N, CA, C and O atoms as CSV, one atom per row, in Angstrom:
chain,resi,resn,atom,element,x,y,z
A,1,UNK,N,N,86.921,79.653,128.743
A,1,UNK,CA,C,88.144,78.891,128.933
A,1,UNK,C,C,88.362,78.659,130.420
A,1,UNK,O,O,88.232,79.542,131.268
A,2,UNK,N,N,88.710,77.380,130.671
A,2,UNK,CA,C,89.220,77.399,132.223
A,2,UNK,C,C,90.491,77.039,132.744
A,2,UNK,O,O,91.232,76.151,132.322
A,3,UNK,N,N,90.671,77.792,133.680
A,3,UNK,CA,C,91.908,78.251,133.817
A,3,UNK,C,C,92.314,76.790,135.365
A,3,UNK,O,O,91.577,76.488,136.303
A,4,UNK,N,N,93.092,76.480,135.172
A,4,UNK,CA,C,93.558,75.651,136.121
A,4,UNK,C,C,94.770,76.032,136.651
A,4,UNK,O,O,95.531,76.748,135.999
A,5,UNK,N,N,95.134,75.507,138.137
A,5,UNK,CA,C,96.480,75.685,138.494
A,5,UNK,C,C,96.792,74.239,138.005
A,5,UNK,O,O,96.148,73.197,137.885
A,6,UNK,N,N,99.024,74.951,137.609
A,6,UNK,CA,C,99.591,73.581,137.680
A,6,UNK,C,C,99.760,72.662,139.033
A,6,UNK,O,O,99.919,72.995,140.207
A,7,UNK,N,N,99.632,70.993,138.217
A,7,UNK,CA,C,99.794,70.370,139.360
A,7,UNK,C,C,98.145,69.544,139.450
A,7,UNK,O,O,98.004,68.348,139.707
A,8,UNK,N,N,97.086,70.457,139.186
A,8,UNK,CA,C,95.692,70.087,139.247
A,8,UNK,C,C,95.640,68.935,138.521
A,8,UNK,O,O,96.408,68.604,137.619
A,9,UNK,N,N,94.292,68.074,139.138
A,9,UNK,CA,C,93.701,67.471,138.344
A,9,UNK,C,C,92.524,67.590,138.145
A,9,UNK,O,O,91.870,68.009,139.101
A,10,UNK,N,N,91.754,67.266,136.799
A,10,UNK,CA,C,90.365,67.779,136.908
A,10,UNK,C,C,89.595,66.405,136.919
A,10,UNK,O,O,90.113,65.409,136.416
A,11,UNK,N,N,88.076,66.362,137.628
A,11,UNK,CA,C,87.332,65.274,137.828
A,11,UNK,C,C,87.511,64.682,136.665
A,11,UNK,O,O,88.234,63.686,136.701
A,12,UNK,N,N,86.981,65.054,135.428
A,12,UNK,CA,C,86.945,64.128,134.088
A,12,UNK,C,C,88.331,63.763,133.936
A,12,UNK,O,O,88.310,62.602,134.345
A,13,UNK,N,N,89.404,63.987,133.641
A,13,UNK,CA,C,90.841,63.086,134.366
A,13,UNK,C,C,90.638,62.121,135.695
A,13,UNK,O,O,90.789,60.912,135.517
A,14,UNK,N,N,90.443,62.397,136.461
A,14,UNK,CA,C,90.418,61.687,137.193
A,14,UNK,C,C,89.498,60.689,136.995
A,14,UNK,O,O,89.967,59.683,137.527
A,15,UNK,N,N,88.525,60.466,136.548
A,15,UNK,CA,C,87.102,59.586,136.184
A,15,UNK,C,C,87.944,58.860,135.169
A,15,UNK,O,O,88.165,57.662,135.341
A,16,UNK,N,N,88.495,59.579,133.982
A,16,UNK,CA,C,89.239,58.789,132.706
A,16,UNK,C,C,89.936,57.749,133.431
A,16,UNK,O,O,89.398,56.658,133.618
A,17,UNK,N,N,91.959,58.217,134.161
A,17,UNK,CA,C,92.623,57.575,134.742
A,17,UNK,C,C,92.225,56.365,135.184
A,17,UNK,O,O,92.805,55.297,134.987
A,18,UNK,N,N,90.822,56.619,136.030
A,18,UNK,CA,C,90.014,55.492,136.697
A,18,UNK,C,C,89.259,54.422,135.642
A,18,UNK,O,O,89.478,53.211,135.616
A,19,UNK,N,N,88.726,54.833,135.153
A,19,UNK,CA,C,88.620,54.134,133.521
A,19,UNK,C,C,89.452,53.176,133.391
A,19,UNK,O,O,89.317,52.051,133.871
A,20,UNK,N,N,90.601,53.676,132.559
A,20,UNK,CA,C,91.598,53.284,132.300
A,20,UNK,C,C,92.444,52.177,132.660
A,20,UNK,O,O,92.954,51.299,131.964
A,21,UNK,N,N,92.504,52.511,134.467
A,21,UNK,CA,C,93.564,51.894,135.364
A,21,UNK,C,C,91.920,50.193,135.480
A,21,UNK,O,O,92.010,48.965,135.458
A,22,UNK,N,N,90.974,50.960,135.567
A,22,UNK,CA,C,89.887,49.520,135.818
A,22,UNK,C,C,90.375,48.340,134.493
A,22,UNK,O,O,90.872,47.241,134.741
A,23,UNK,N,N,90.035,48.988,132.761
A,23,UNK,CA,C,90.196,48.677,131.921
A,23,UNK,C,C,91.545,47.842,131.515
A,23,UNK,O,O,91.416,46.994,130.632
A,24,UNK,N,N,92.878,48.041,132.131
A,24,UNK,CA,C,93.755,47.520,131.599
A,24,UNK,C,C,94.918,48.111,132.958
A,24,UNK,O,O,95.566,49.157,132.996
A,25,UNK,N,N,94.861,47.233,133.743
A,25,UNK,CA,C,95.591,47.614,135.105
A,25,UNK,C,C,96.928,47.644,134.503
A,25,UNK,O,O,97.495,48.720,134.699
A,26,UNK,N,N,97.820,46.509,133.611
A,26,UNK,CA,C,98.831,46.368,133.372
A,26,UNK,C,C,99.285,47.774,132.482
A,26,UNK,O,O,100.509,47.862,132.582
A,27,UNK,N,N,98.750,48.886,131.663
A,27,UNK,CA,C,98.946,49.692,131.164
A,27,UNK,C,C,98.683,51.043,131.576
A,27,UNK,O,O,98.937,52.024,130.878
A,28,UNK,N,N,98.066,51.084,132.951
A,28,UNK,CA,C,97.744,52.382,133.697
A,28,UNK,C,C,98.729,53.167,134.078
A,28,UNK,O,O,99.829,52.871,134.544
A,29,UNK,N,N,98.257,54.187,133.848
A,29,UNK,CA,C,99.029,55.244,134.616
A,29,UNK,C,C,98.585,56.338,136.034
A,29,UNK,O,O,99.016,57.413,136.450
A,30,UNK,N,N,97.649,55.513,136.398
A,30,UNK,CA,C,97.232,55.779,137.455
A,30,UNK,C,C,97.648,56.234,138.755
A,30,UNK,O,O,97.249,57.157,139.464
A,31,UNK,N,N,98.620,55.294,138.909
A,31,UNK,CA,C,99.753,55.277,139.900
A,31,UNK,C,C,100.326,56.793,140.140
A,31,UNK,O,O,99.985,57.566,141.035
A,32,UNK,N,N,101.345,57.026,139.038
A,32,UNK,CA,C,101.613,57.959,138.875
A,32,UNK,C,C,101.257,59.404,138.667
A,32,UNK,O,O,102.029,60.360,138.594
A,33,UNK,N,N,99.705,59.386,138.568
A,33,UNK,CA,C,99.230,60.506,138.478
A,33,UNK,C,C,98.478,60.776,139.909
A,33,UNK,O,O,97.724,61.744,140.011
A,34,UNK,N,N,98.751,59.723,141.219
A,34,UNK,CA,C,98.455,59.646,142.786
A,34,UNK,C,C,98.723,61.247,143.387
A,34,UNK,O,O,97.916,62.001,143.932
A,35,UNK,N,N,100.127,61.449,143.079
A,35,UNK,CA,C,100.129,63.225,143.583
A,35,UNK,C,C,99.783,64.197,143.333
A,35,UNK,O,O,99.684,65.211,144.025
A,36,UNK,N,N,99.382,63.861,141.520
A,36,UNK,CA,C,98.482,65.235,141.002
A,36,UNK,C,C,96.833,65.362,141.926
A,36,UNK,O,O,96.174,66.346,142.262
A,37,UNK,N,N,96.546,63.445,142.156
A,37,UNK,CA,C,95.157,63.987,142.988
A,37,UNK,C,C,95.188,64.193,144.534
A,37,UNK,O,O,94.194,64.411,145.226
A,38,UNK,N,N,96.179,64.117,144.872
A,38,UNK,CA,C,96.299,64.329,146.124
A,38,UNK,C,C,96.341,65.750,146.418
A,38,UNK,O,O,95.431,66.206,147.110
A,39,UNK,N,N,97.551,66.764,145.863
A,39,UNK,CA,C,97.532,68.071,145.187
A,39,UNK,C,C,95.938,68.424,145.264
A,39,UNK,O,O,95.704,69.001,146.326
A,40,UNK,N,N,95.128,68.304,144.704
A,40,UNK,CA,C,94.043,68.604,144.259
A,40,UNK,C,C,93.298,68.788,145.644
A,40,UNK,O,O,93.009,69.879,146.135
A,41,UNK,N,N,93.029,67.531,146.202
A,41,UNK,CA,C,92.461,67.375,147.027
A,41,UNK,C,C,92.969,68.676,148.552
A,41,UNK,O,O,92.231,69.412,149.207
A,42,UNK,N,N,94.133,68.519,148.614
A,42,UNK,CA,C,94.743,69.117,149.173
A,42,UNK,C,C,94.429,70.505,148.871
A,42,UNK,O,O,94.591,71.138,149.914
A,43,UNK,N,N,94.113,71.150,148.077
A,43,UNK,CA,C,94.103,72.316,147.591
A,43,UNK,C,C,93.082,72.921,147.246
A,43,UNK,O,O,93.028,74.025,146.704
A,44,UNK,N,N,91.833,71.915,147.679
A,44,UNK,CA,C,89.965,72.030,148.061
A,44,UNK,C,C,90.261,72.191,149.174
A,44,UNK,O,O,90.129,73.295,149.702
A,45,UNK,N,N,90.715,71.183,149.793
A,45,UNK,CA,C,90.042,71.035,151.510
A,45,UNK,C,C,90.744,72.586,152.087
A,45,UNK,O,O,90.359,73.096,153.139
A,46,UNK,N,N,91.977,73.300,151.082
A,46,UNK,CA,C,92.535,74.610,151.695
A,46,UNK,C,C,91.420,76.025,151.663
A,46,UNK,O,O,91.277,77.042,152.341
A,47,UNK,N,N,90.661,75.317,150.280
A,47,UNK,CA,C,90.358,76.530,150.142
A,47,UNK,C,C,89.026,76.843,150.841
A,47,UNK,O,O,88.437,77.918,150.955
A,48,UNK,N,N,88.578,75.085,151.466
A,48,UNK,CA,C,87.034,75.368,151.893
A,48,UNK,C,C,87.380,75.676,153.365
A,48,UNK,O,O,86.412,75.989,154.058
A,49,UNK,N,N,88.531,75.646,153.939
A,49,UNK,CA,C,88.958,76.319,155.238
A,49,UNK,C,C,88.809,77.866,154.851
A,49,UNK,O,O,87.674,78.292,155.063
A,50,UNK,N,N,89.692,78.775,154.340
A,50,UNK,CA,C,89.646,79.924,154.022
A,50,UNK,C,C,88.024,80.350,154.231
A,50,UNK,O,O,87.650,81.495,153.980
């Protein structure tokens, strides 16, 4: 089982979203899911400092 923090996003979400938002721009939710990957990102680049 894998355990995620809240807030995360995982690549295969993120790949989907992207999917998605390509597939049918007018129905994406892409947008809105901008801070979950930012979060994310944010929260690699912390840990590859450590």
């Amino acid at each position: 089982q894998i355990v995620r923090m809240p807030g995360l996003i995982r690549v295969s979400e993120f790949v989907e979203e992207t999917r998605e938002d390509y597939n049918s721009p007018t129905t994406s939710t892409f947008v809105s899911r901008m801070p979950q990957c930012r979060q994310t990102i944010a929260s690699l680049e912390e840990a590859e400092i450590k």
